[in-house]
Amino acid sequence: MNKPASLDNIRIVLCQTSHPGNIGAAARAMKTMGLSDLALVNPKKFPHVDATAMASGATDLLDGARVCGTLPQALAGCSLVIGMSARRRELTHDLVDAREAATRAISVASGQKVALVFGTEMSGLSNDELIQCQLLAMIPANPAYSSLNLAAAVQVLAYELRMTALQSAELPAPEFPLALHDDIEGFYAHLEETLVRIGFLNPLSPKRLMPRLRRLFARAGLEKEEVNILRGILKSMQRSQDGIPPPPDL
Amino acid sequence: MNKPASLDNIRIVLCQTSHPGNIGAAARAMKTMGLSDLALVNPKKFPHVDATAMASGATDLLDGARVCGTLPQALAGCSLVIGMSARRRELTHDLVDAREAATRAISVASGQKVALVFGTEMSGLSNDELIQCQLLAMIPANPAYSSLNLAAAVQVLAYELRMTALQSAELPAPEFPLALHDDIEGFYAHLEETLVRIGFLNPLSPKRLMPRLRRLFARAGLEKEEVNILRGILKSMQRSQDGIPPPPDL
């Protein structure tokens, strides 16, 4: 999975963050999801040893972070500004969930800069800050306890942005070749014959046994090598029942 | 948004966590998403003041956490066990992304318990732990820096679980109940014993046979009734080898 270019156009803006550890943890969250543009508006303490410690392998984002005196400075050059909100606000803007926000952000970010703005740990964004946003986004949290840690909220949004950006990317192809249909049918025939021989399946009253076993293995999606193993087991069963010793290599 | 009942059936299992602060932060992440069942396998330090501090308003989850000596204890009663992996493993199980894992988990959790298992901060899950999982899940992270903080990973999974639960109240429950983890382990033990008896498995040189068979059945997601059938087959094999006739109803 190559880095989707749209993620380069996403800026995370943290306003008046109280705990420098949260800035570091947010930087780490961003980098794990392929984001790199971080702006800090009046952080209480920055740079700070706690920020560096919590950033782990993402200290490059801290080094590159722009520290701004005002929110408009941090938003310079952005075409879409999305404010994060933990609750419904009076006089709300459009309020969407994190997934919908990511969809809108990535769509714009294919060609223009987008900012996601996070408020303080205690009270979120102020009304003066909110008014500079075009859209509000919230994470659909537990109404009984909706207080995500700041870096955890950044992680969720960054994750949604990455998932949206990767949407078309596919999971890696299967590692092991699947068995051919003919080979699987050969295994079922061998299995049925063995089950009759050991007295588990009565051919005069087979009931639903073979269909049930077929259903189980169909769900697994048998691989070529697995069919060989299973047929090896059946052979050993028959040999053992006939009192023939196992081959010398076992 | 009421709390979806399926979230009550999701258990988060943290294995050998080094930093108690991460346990607290994970508890907070869980509670914000409506999860409450936390199990800790051999935490380095717990209870601990750092865990309490990082849990913020989620200390009730720490108070209710079960501390276990082994992973099987933490998994007791679960029908689906999903291991979190930061990377592709050799001889992997099915590997799905966090969203797909959440879909599968919530579908089972409408009626049965599901565990999500997280390894240590440094090295993730051990091979012995992985082998007890039926499915592996990964967060599609930045390949250049995929190291999510433990609590951040819990946050992302808990978020996906909540999103899925909120969206899919109408998803059909599985048709047949899945087998319990305990019963599946019992089947594996019975299978191994039988394979040794029939001479297919040399206990002095077992190679990768049992892990391969576990992988196959893990992929299928064994149902309760299927485990009964498979164990019935094993019993018949043993009886037949000992020259004992099948029971009269067959």
Short mmCIF file of C-alpha atoms in Angstrom, two decimals:
data_model
loop_
_atom_site.label_atom_id
_atom_site.label_comp_id
_atom_site.label_asym_id
_atom_site.label_seq_id
_atom_site.Cartn_x
_atom_site.Cartn_y
_atom_site.Cartn_z
CA MET A 1 0.00 0.00 0.00
CA ASN A 2 1.64 3.16 -1.19
CA LYS A 3 0.96 6.37 0.61
CA PRO A 4 -2.13 7.99 -0.84
CA ALA A 5 -1.17 11.50 -1.95
CA SER A 6 -4.35 12.99 -0.51
CA LEU A 7 -3.06 12.35 3.03
CA ASP A 8 -0.27 14.86 2.35
CA ASN A 9 -2.93 17.54 2.05
CA ILE A 10 -4.46 16.89 5.49
CA ARG A 11 -3.33 19.16 8.34
CA ILE A 12 -4.03 18.37 11.98
CA VAL A 13 -4.42 21.52 14.10
CA LEU A 14 -4.28 21.24 17.90
CA CYS A 15 -5.52 24.33 19.79
CA GLN A 16 -4.25 25.33 23.26
CA THR A 17 -3.25 21.80 24.17
CA SER A 18 -2.58 21.55 27.93
CA HIS A 19 -0.51 18.38 28.17
CA PRO A 20 2.55 18.11 25.94
CA GLY A 21 2.31 14.31 26.19
CA ASN A 22 -0.91 14.53 24.20
CA ILE A 23 0.87 16.45 21.45
CA GLY A 24 3.47 13.69 21.20
CA ALA A 25 0.84 10.93 21.24
CA ALA A 26 -1.14 12.79 18.56
CA ALA A 27 1.97 13.00 16.38
CA ARG A 28 2.47 9.26 16.76
CA ALA A 29 -1.18 8.62 15.88
CA MET A 30 -0.82 10.79 12.77
CA LYS A 31 2.34 9.13 11.54
CA THR A 32 0.93 5.61 11.93
CA MET A 33 -1.81 6.64 9.53
CA GLY A 34 0.46 8.42 7.05
CA LEU A 35 -0.30 12.02 8.07
CA SER A 36 2.56 14.45 8.59
CA ASP A 37 1.32 18.08 8.65
CA LEU A 38 0.91 19.21 12.28
CA ALA A 39 0.14 22.76 13.47
CA LEU A 40 -0.04 23.81 17.12
CA VAL A 41 -1.94 26.91 18.20
CA ASN A 42 -0.59 28.28 21.50
CA PRO A 43 0.40 25.00 23.10
CA LYS A 44 0.85 25.36 26.89
CA LYS A 45 4.24 23.63 26.86
CA PHE A 46 6.11 22.87 23.66
CA PRO A 47 8.68 21.60 22.92
CA HIS A 48 8.67 19.39 25.98
CA VAL A 49 10.26 16.12 27.07
CA ASP A 50 6.81 14.49 27.52
CA ALA A 51 5.88 15.31 23.94
CA THR A 52 9.09 13.74 22.68
CA ALA A 53 8.62 10.64 24.86
CA MET A 54 5.02 10.05 23.76
CA ALA A 55 5.84 10.63 20.09
CA SER A 56 8.00 7.50 20.10
CA GLY A 57 9.15 7.09 16.48
CA ALA A 58 7.24 10.19 15.30
CA THR A 59 9.50 12.92 16.64
CA ASP A 60 10.07 14.07 13.07
CA LEU A 61 6.48 15.34 13.08
CA LEU A 62 7.18 17.33 16.25
CA ASP A 63 10.31 18.78 14.67
CA GLY A 64 8.30 19.80 11.64
CA ALA A 65 5.28 21.14 13.56
CA ARG A 66 4.38 24.79 13.01
CA VAL A 67 3.66 26.66 16.22
CA CYS A 68 1.16 29.47 15.60
CA GLY A 69 -0.13 32.34 17.74
CA THR A 70 -3.63 32.27 16.26
CA LEU A 71 -5.94 29.76 14.60
CA PRO A 72 -6.15 31.73 11.31
CA GLN A 73 -2.37 31.41 10.99
CA ALA A 74 -2.65 27.66 11.40
CA LEU A 75 -5.41 27.48 8.79
CA ALA A 76 -3.62 29.51 6.13
CA GLY A 77 -3.85 27.84 2.74
CA CYS A 78 -6.66 25.41 3.70
CA SER A 79 -9.79 25.03 1.55
CA LEU A 80 -11.86 23.02 4.02
CA VAL A 81 -11.74 23.38 7.81
CA ILE A 82 -13.41 20.70 9.90
CA GLY A 83 -13.80 21.26 13.65
CA MET A 84 -14.00 18.31 16.02
CA SER A 85 -16.80 18.41 18.53
CA ALA A 86 -17.58 16.03 21.38
CA ARG A 87 -21.12 17.27 21.69
CA ARG A 88 -23.85 18.99 19.77
CA ARG A 89 -23.36 22.77 19.95
CA GLU A 90 -25.83 25.59 19.91
CA LEU A 91 -25.95 27.36 16.60
CA THR A 92 -24.38 24.32 15.05
CA HIS A 93 -22.78 24.03 11.72
CA ASP A 94 -23.46 20.94 9.73
CA LEU A 95 -22.57 18.08 12.07
CA VAL A 96 -21.35 14.81 10.54
CA ASP A 97 -19.76 11.69 11.99
CA ALA A 98 -16.04 10.97 11.65
CA ARG A 99 -16.52 8.66 8.68
CA GLU A 100 -18.51 11.19 6.70
CA ALA A 101 -16.00 13.90 7.65
CA ALA A 102 -13.20 11.72 6.31
CA THR A 103 -15.05 11.20 3.04
CA ARG A 104 -15.49 14.94 2.57
CA ALA A 105 -11.92 15.68 3.63
CA ILE A 106 -10.30 13.15 1.30
CA SER A 107 -12.43 14.28 -1.59
CA VAL A 108 -11.17 17.85 -1.19
CA ALA A 109 -7.63 16.75 -0.30
CA SER A 110 -7.07 15.22 -3.70
CA GLY A 111 -6.26 18.75 -4.82
CA GLN A 112 -6.42 21.17 -1.90
CA LYS A 113 -5.45 21.50 1.74
CA VAL A 114 -7.86 20.41 4.47
CA ALA A 115 -7.54 21.14 8.22
CA LEU A 116 -8.97 19.10 11.08
CA VAL A 117 -9.10 21.26 14.20
CA PHE A 118 -9.05 19.85 17.74
CA GLY A 119 -9.76 21.94 20.86
CA THR A 120 -8.42 21.67 24.40
CA GLU A 121 -8.56 18.53 26.50
CA MET A 122 -11.01 20.12 28.95
CA SER A 123 -13.48 22.06 26.85
CA GLY A 124 -12.90 21.42 23.17
CA LEU A 125 -13.13 24.28 20.68
CA SER A 126 -14.22 27.75 21.77
CA ASN A 127 -17.02 29.52 19.93
CA ASP A 128 -14.46 31.84 18.33
CA GLU A 129 -12.61 28.82 17.01
CA LEU A 130 -15.76 27.01 15.90
CA ILE A 131 -16.87 29.91 13.80
CA GLN A 132 -13.78 29.47 11.65
CA CYS A 133 -14.79 25.91 10.74
CA GLN A 134 -17.02 25.02 7.81
CA LEU A 135 -18.14 21.70 9.16
CA LEU A 136 -18.28 20.00 12.54
CA ALA A 137 -17.43 16.35 13.00
CA MET A 138 -18.01 14.09 15.97
CA ILE A 139 -17.03 10.58 16.89
CA PRO A 140 -20.20 8.62 17.74
CA ALA A 141 -19.18 7.85 21.32
CA ASN A 142 -20.94 6.30 24.31
CA PRO A 143 -23.42 8.95 25.50
CA ALA A 144 -22.73 7.88 29.08
CA TYR A 145 -18.99 8.58 28.69
CA SER A 146 -17.92 10.32 25.53
CA SER A 147 -14.59 11.70 26.72
CA LEU A 148 -11.96 10.41 24.31
CA ASN A 149 -8.39 11.32 25.09
CA LEU A 150 -7.20 13.99 22.62
CA ALA A 151 -4.63 11.72 20.94
CA ALA A 152 -7.21 8.91 20.80
CA ALA A 153 -9.57 11.23 18.93
CA VAL A 154 -6.76 12.17 16.54
CA GLN A 155 -6.08 8.43 16.06
CA VAL A 156 -9.70 7.70 15.14
CA LEU A 157 -9.90 10.57 12.67
CA ALA A 158 -6.52 9.79 11.15
CA TYR A 159 -7.58 6.15 10.83
CA GLU A 160 -10.81 7.10 9.05
CA LEU A 161 -8.88 9.40 6.73
CA ARG A 162 -6.45 6.62 5.87
CA MET A 163 -9.20 4.06 5.35
CA THR A 164 -11.03 6.43 3.03
CA ALA A 165 -7.84 7.24 1.13
CA LEU A 166 -7.02 3.55 0.73
CA GLN A 167 -10.57 2.61 -0.19
CA SER A 168 -9.59 1.20 -3.52
CA ALA A 169 -6.48 -0.56 -2.28
CA GLU A 170 -6.99 -4.27 -1.87
CA LEU A 171 -5.90 -6.70 0.78
CA PRO A 172 -2.96 -8.88 -0.25
CA ALA A 173 -3.67 -11.93 -2.36
CA PRO A 174 -3.95 -15.31 -0.60
CA GLU A 175 -0.56 -16.68 0.32
CA PHE A 176 -1.28 -20.35 -0.40
CA PRO A 177 -2.92 -21.78 -3.53
CA LEU A 178 -6.46 -23.05 -3.08
CA ALA A 179 -7.29 -26.64 -3.90
CA LEU A 180 -8.94 -27.46 -7.21
CA HIS A 181 -12.58 -28.43 -7.20
CA ASP A 182 -11.71 -31.94 -8.48
CA ASP A 183 -9.26 -32.50 -5.67
CA ILE A 184 -11.80 -31.43 -3.07
CA GLU A 185 -14.38 -33.81 -4.53
CA GLY A 186 -11.78 -36.56 -4.39
CA PHE A 187 -11.25 -35.77 -0.73
CA TYR A 188 -15.00 -35.89 0.02
CA ALA A 189 -15.29 -39.31 -1.65
CA HIS A 190 -12.29 -40.57 0.31
CA LEU A 191 -13.74 -39.12 3.54
CA GLU A 192 -17.13 -40.74 3.00
CA GLU A 193 -15.60 -44.12 2.23
CA THR A 194 -13.48 -43.93 5.39
CA LEU A 195 -16.38 -42.86 7.60
CA VAL A 196 -18.32 -45.90 6.40
CA ARG A 197 -15.35 -48.17 7.07
CA ILE A 198 -14.90 -46.97 10.63
CA GLY A 199 -18.61 -47.32 11.29
CA PHE A 200 -19.38 -43.62 11.78
CA LEU A 201 -21.53 -43.32 8.67
CA ASN A 202 -24.23 -45.84 7.87
CA PRO A 203 -24.62 -45.83 4.06
CA LEU A 204 -28.21 -47.04 4.47
CA SER A 205 -29.05 -44.06 6.67
CA PRO A 206 -26.52 -41.34 5.86
CA LYS A 207 -28.71 -38.48 7.13
CA ARG A 208 -27.14 -35.04 6.68
CA LEU A 209 -23.60 -35.97 7.66
CA MET A 210 -21.76 -35.45 4.37
CA PRO A 211 -23.59 -32.20 3.52
CA ARG A 212 -22.69 -30.87 6.96
CA LEU A 213 -19.02 -31.78 6.56
CA ARG A 214 -18.97 -30.30 3.06
CA ARG A 215 -20.42 -27.10 4.44
CA LEU A 216 -17.70 -26.89 7.10
CA PHE A 217 -14.82 -27.38 4.63
CA ALA A 218 -16.43 -25.14 2.03
CA ARG A 219 -16.48 -22.36 4.58
CA ALA A 220 -12.78 -22.84 5.25
CA GLY A 221 -11.88 -22.68 1.57
CA LEU A 222 -9.46 -25.62 1.45
CA GLU A 223 -5.94 -25.10 0.20
CA LYS A 224 -4.10 -27.58 -2.04
CA GLU A 225 -1.70 -28.62 0.69
CA GLU A 226 -4.48 -29.00 3.24
CA VAL A 227 -6.29 -31.48 1.02
CA ASN A 228 -3.06 -33.50 0.86
CA ILE A 229 -2.82 -33.48 4.66
CA LEU A 230 -6.45 -34.49 5.13
CA ARG A 231 -6.12 -37.34 2.63
CA GLY A 232 -2.95 -38.43 4.39
CA ILE A 233 -4.91 -38.66 7.63
CA LEU A 234 -7.61 -40.76 5.94
CA LYS A 235 -4.98 -43.12 4.51
CA SER A 236 -3.40 -43.53 7.95
CA MET A 237 -6.79 -44.29 9.45
CA GLN A 238 -7.41 -47.05 6.96
CA ARG A 239 -3.90 -48.46 7.29
CA SER A 240 -4.14 -48.37 11.07
CA GLN A 241 -7.50 -50.14 11.01
CA ASP A 242 -6.05 -52.83 8.76
CA GLY A 243 -3.16 -53.31 11.20
CA ILE A 244 -0.55 -52.06 8.72
CA PRO A 245 2.31 -50.14 10.39
CA PRO A 246 2.86 -46.49 9.38
CA PRO A 247 5.50 -45.81 6.69
CA PRO A 248 9.10 -45.58 7.95
CA ASP A 249 9.42 -41.79 7.75
CA LEU A 250 6.86 -41.26 10.53
CA MET B 1 -28.13 6.19 20.42
CA ASN B 2 -28.81 3.40 22.88
CA LYS B 3 -26.07 1.00 23.73
CA PRO B 4 -26.11 -1.88 21.28
CA ALA B 5 -26.40 -5.12 23.27
CA SER B 6 -23.78 -6.83 21.10
CA LEU B 7 -21.08 -4.61 22.63
CA ASP B 8 -21.71 -6.31 25.99
CA ASN B 9 -20.50 -9.55 24.43
CA ILE B 10 -17.14 -8.15 23.34
CA ARG B 11 -14.18 -8.84 25.60
CA ILE B 12 -10.87 -7.02 25.27
CA VAL B 13 -7.92 -9.17 26.36
CA LEU B 14 -4.54 -7.52 26.96
CA CYS B 15 -1.60 -9.93 27.22
CA GLN B 16 1.51 -9.23 29.30
CA THR B 17 1.09 -5.47 29.09
CA SER B 18 4.30 -3.74 30.22
CA HIS B 19 3.05 -0.24 31.05
CA PRO B 20 0.11 0.10 33.43
CA GLY B 21 -0.68 3.50 31.91
CA ASN B 22 -1.57 1.70 28.69
CA ILE B 23 -4.05 -0.50 30.56
CA GLY B 24 -5.75 2.59 31.94
CA ALA B 25 -5.78 4.32 28.56
CA ALA B 26 -7.20 1.16 26.96
CA ALA B 27 -9.98 1.07 29.57
CA ARG B 28 -10.84 4.68 28.76
CA ALA B 29 -10.84 3.91 25.03
CA MET B 30 -13.18 0.97 25.65
CA LYS B 31 -15.63 2.90 27.78
CA THR B 32 -15.91 5.79 25.31
CA MET B 33 -17.09 3.21 22.77
CA GLY B 34 -19.46 1.38 25.13
CA LEU B 35 -17.28 -1.68 25.83
CA SER B 36 -16.86 -2.89 29.42
CA ASP B 37 -15.44 -6.44 29.55
CA LEU B 38 -11.68 -6.25 30.14
CA ALA B 39 -9.37 -9.20 30.88
CA LEU B 40 -5.67 -8.89 31.65
CA VAL B 41 -3.27 -11.79 31.18
CA ASN B 42 -0.23 -11.44 33.42
CA PRO B 43 0.04 -7.66 33.41
CA LYS B 44 3.51 -6.52 34.54
CA LYS B 45 2.07 -4.05 37.06
CA PHE B 46 -1.59 -3.97 38.01
CA PRO B 47 -3.33 -2.38 39.81
CA HIS B 48 -1.12 0.68 39.49
CA VAL B 49 -1.46 4.41 39.99
CA ASP B 50 -0.58 5.06 36.31
CA ALA B 51 -3.41 2.80 35.17
CA THR B 52 -5.87 4.67 37.36
CA ALA B 53 -4.62 8.08 36.18
CA MET B 54 -4.83 7.20 32.49
CA ALA B 55 -8.27 5.59 32.86
CA SER B 56 -9.72 9.00 33.75
CA GLY B 57 -13.49 8.39 34.11
CA ALA B 58 -13.19 4.68 33.26
CA THR B 59 -11.77 3.36 36.53
CA ASP B 60 -14.89 1.19 36.90
CA LEU B 61 -13.55 -0.93 34.03
CA LEU B 62 -10.25 -1.37 35.87
CA ASP B 63 -12.10 -2.37 39.03
CA GLY B 64 -14.08 -4.93 37.05
CA ALA B 65 -11.12 -6.26 35.02
CA ARG B 66 -10.35 -9.96 35.41
CA VAL B 67 -6.65 -10.70 35.92
CA CYS B 68 -5.78 -14.14 34.51
CA GLY B 69 -2.67 -16.29 34.69
CA THR B 70 -3.09 -17.75 31.20
CA LEU B 71 -4.70 -16.76 27.92
CA PRO B 72 -7.09 -19.77 27.90
CA GLN B 73 -8.51 -18.55 31.21
CA ALA B 74 -9.15 -15.15 29.69
CA LEU B 75 -10.83 -16.74 26.66
CA ALA B 76 -13.15 -19.07 28.59
CA GLY B 77 -16.68 -18.86 27.26
CA CYS B 78 -15.75 -17.09 24.01
CA SER B 79 -16.90 -18.41 20.65
CA LEU B 80 -14.76 -16.23 18.40
CA VAL B 81 -11.21 -15.18 19.25
CA ILE B 82 -9.60 -12.47 17.11
CA GLY B 83 -5.90 -11.74 17.52
CA MET B 84 -4.50 -8.33 16.69
CA SER B 85 -1.42 -8.34 14.52
CA ALA B 86 0.74 -5.47 13.38
CA ARG B 87 2.32 -7.51 10.63
CA ARG B 88 1.80 -10.50 8.43
CA ARG B 89 2.90 -13.71 10.21
CA GLU B 90 4.27 -16.94 8.83
CA LEU B 91 1.63 -19.59 8.30
CA THR B 92 -0.96 -17.00 8.99
CA HIS B 93 -4.55 -17.43 9.87
CA ASP B 94 -7.03 -15.50 7.85
CA LEU B 95 -5.95 -11.89 8.06
CA VAL B 96 -8.59 -9.19 7.82
CA ASP B 97 -8.58 -5.47 8.42
CA ALA B 98 -10.08 -3.91 11.54
CA ARG B 99 -13.35 -3.05 9.81
CA GLU B 100 -13.93 -6.57 8.55
CA ALA B 101 -12.94 -7.94 11.97
CA ALA B 102 -15.55 -5.69 13.58
CA THR B 103 -18.20 -6.93 11.17
CA ARG B 104 -17.46 -10.55 12.00
CA ALA B 105 -17.21 -9.84 15.73
CA ILE B 106 -20.51 -7.96 15.96
CA SER B 107 -22.29 -10.62 13.95
CA VAL B 108 -21.24 -13.32 16.43
CA ALA B 109 -21.67 -11.03 19.45
CA SER B 110 -25.38 -10.75 18.87
CA GLY B 111 -25.60 -14.06 20.72
CA GLN B 112 -22.16 -15.23 21.87
CA LYS B 113 -18.99 -13.91 23.44
CA VAL B 114 -16.15 -12.61 21.27
CA ALA B 115 -12.60 -11.84 22.42
CA LEU B 116 -10.16 -9.38 20.84
CA VAL B 117 -6.65 -10.21 21.95
CA PHE B 118 -3.81 -7.67 22.05
CA GLY B 119 -0.16 -8.63 22.64
CA THR B 120 2.64 -6.75 24.34
CA GLU B 121 3.71 -3.23 23.42
CA MET B 122 7.07 -4.44 22.15
CA SER B 123 6.37 -7.61 20.24
CA GLY B 124 2.63 -8.22 19.94
CA LEU B 125 1.24 -11.70 20.33
CA SER B 126 3.53 -14.71 20.71
CA ASN B 127 3.08 -17.74 18.46
CA ASP B 128 1.57 -19.68 21.38
CA GLU B 129 -0.99 -16.94 21.82
CA LEU B 130 -1.68 -16.59 18.10
CA ILE B 131 -2.48 -20.25 17.76
CA GLN B 132 -5.41 -19.78 20.11
CA CYS B 133 -6.99 -17.21 17.80
CA GLN B 134 -9.32 -18.09 14.95
CA LEU B 135 -8.76 -14.93 12.98
CA LEU B 136 -6.11 -12.23 12.79
CA ALA B 137 -6.94 -8.58 12.37
CA MET B 138 -4.71 -5.68 11.50
CA ILE B 139 -5.11 -1.95 11.32
CA PRO B 140 -4.04 -0.83 7.83
CA ALA B 141 -1.26 1.43 9.06
CA ASN B 142 1.52 3.38 7.38
CA PRO B 143 4.04 0.73 6.23
CA ALA B 144 6.85 3.16 7.04
CA TYR B 145 5.70 3.49 10.65
CA SER B 146 2.99 1.10 11.77
CA SER B 147 3.59 1.25 15.50
CA LEU B 148 0.30 2.30 17.07
CA ASN B 149 0.33 2.76 20.81
CA LEU B 150 -1.51 -0.17 22.47
CA ALA B 151 -4.38 1.98 23.75
CA ALA B 152 -4.61 3.71 20.36
CA ALA B 153 -5.06 0.31 18.71
CA VAL B 154 -7.74 -0.59 21.26
CA GLN B 155 -9.41 2.76 20.48
CA VAL B 156 -9.51 2.07 16.75
CA LEU B 157 -10.93 -1.44 17.19
CA ALA B 158 -13.45 -0.31 19.80
CA TYR B 159 -14.50 2.50 17.48
CA GLU B 160 -14.99 0.11 14.56
CA LEU B 161 -16.97 -2.25 16.80
CA ARG B 162 -19.23 0.58 17.92
CA MET B 163 -19.72 1.88 14.38
CA THR B 164 -20.61 -1.61 13.19
CA ALA B 165 -22.93 -2.24 16.12
CA LEU B 166 -24.73 1.06 15.59
CA GLN B 167 -25.15 0.48 11.87
CA SER B 168 -26.01 -3.16 11.80
CA ALA B 169 -28.73 -3.78 14.32
CA GLU B 170 -30.45 -5.40 11.38
CA LEU B 171 -27.62 -7.82 10.42
CA PRO B 172 -28.81 -11.42 10.72
CA ALA B 173 -27.39 -13.49 13.57
CA PRO B 174 -25.44 -16.62 12.58
CA GLU B 175 -27.75 -19.52 11.82
CA PHE B 176 -25.97 -22.05 13.99
CA PRO B 177 -24.25 -21.34 17.31
CA LEU B 178 -20.47 -21.36 17.17
CA ALA B 179 -18.47 -23.72 19.36
CA LEU B 180 -16.90 -22.38 22.53
CA HIS B 181 -13.16 -21.85 22.56
CA ASP B 182 -12.87 -24.45 25.34
CA ASP B 183 -14.69 -27.06 23.24
CA ILE B 184 -12.54 -26.34 20.21
CA GLU B 185 -9.38 -26.77 22.29
CA GLY B 186 -10.82 -30.08 23.54
CA PHE B 187 -11.31 -31.15 19.92
CA TYR B 188 -7.72 -30.25 19.00
CA ALA B 189 -6.39 -32.30 21.93
CA HIS B 190 -8.57 -35.25 20.89
CA LEU B 191 -7.49 -34.89 17.26
CA GLU B 192 -3.81 -34.81 18.13
CA GLU B 193 -4.12 -37.89 20.36
CA THR B 194 -5.92 -39.75 17.60
CA LEU B 195 -3.40 -38.78 14.91
CA VAL B 196 -0.62 -40.13 17.12
CA ARG B 197 -2.55 -43.37 17.69
CA ILE B 198 -3.11 -44.01 14.01
CA GLY B 199 0.52 -43.26 13.26
CA PHE B 200 -0.02 -40.10 11.19
CA LEU B 201 1.63 -37.80 13.69
CA ASN B 202 4.98 -38.66 15.21
CA PRO B 203 5.04 -36.90 18.61
CA LEU B 204 8.84 -36.82 18.46
CA SER B 205 8.75 -34.97 15.16
CA PRO B 206 5.38 -33.23 14.99
CA LYS B 207 6.55 -30.61 12.48
CA ARG B 208 3.84 -28.06 11.62
CA LEU B 209 0.95 -30.51 11.40
CA MET B 210 -1.19 -29.34 14.33
CA PRO B 211 -0.73 -25.62 13.60
CA ARG B 212 -1.75 -26.28 10.00
CA LEU B 213 -4.86 -28.17 11.03
CA ARG B 214 -5.73 -25.48 13.59
CA ARG B 215 -5.42 -22.89 10.88
CA LEU B 216 -7.80 -24.77 8.60
CA PHE B 217 -10.49 -25.17 11.25
CA ALA B 218 -9.99 -21.64 12.55
CA ARG B 219 -10.77 -20.38 9.08
CA ALA B 220 -13.97 -22.36 8.99
CA GLY B 221 -15.19 -21.00 12.33
CA LEU B 222 -16.39 -24.29 13.85
CA GLU B 223 -19.97 -24.56 15.02
CA LYS B 224 -20.99 -26.34 18.21
CA GLU B 225 -22.65 -29.20 16.36
CA GLU B 226 -19.68 -29.59 13.99
CA VAL B 227 -17.31 -30.07 16.92
CA ASN B 228 -19.64 -32.84 18.13
CA ILE B 229 -19.56 -34.49 14.70
CA LEU B 230 -15.77 -34.25 14.44
CA ARG B 231 -15.28 -35.69 17.90
CA GLY B 232 -17.74 -38.46 17.02
CA ILE B 233 -15.55 -39.30 14.03
CA LEU B 234 -12.45 -39.42 16.22
CA LYS B 235 -14.21 -41.73 18.71
CA SER B 236 -15.27 -44.03 15.88
CA MET B 237 -11.71 -44.13 14.59
CA GLN B 238 -10.39 -45.17 17.96
CA ARG B 239 -13.15 -47.72 18.50
CA SER B 240 -12.63 -49.16 15.06
CA GLN B 241 -8.89 -49.42 15.58
CA ASP B 242 -9.50 -51.26 18.87
CA GLY B 243 -11.82 -53.69 17.07
CA ILE B 244 -14.93 -52.54 18.95
CA PRO B 245 -18.11 -52.61 16.80
CA PRO B 246 -19.99 -49.34 16.22
CA PRO B 247 -23.00 -48.58 18.46
CA PRO B 248 -26.29 -50.23 17.36
CA ASP B 249 -27.95 -47.10 15.98
CA LEU B 250 -25.49 -46.85 13.14
#
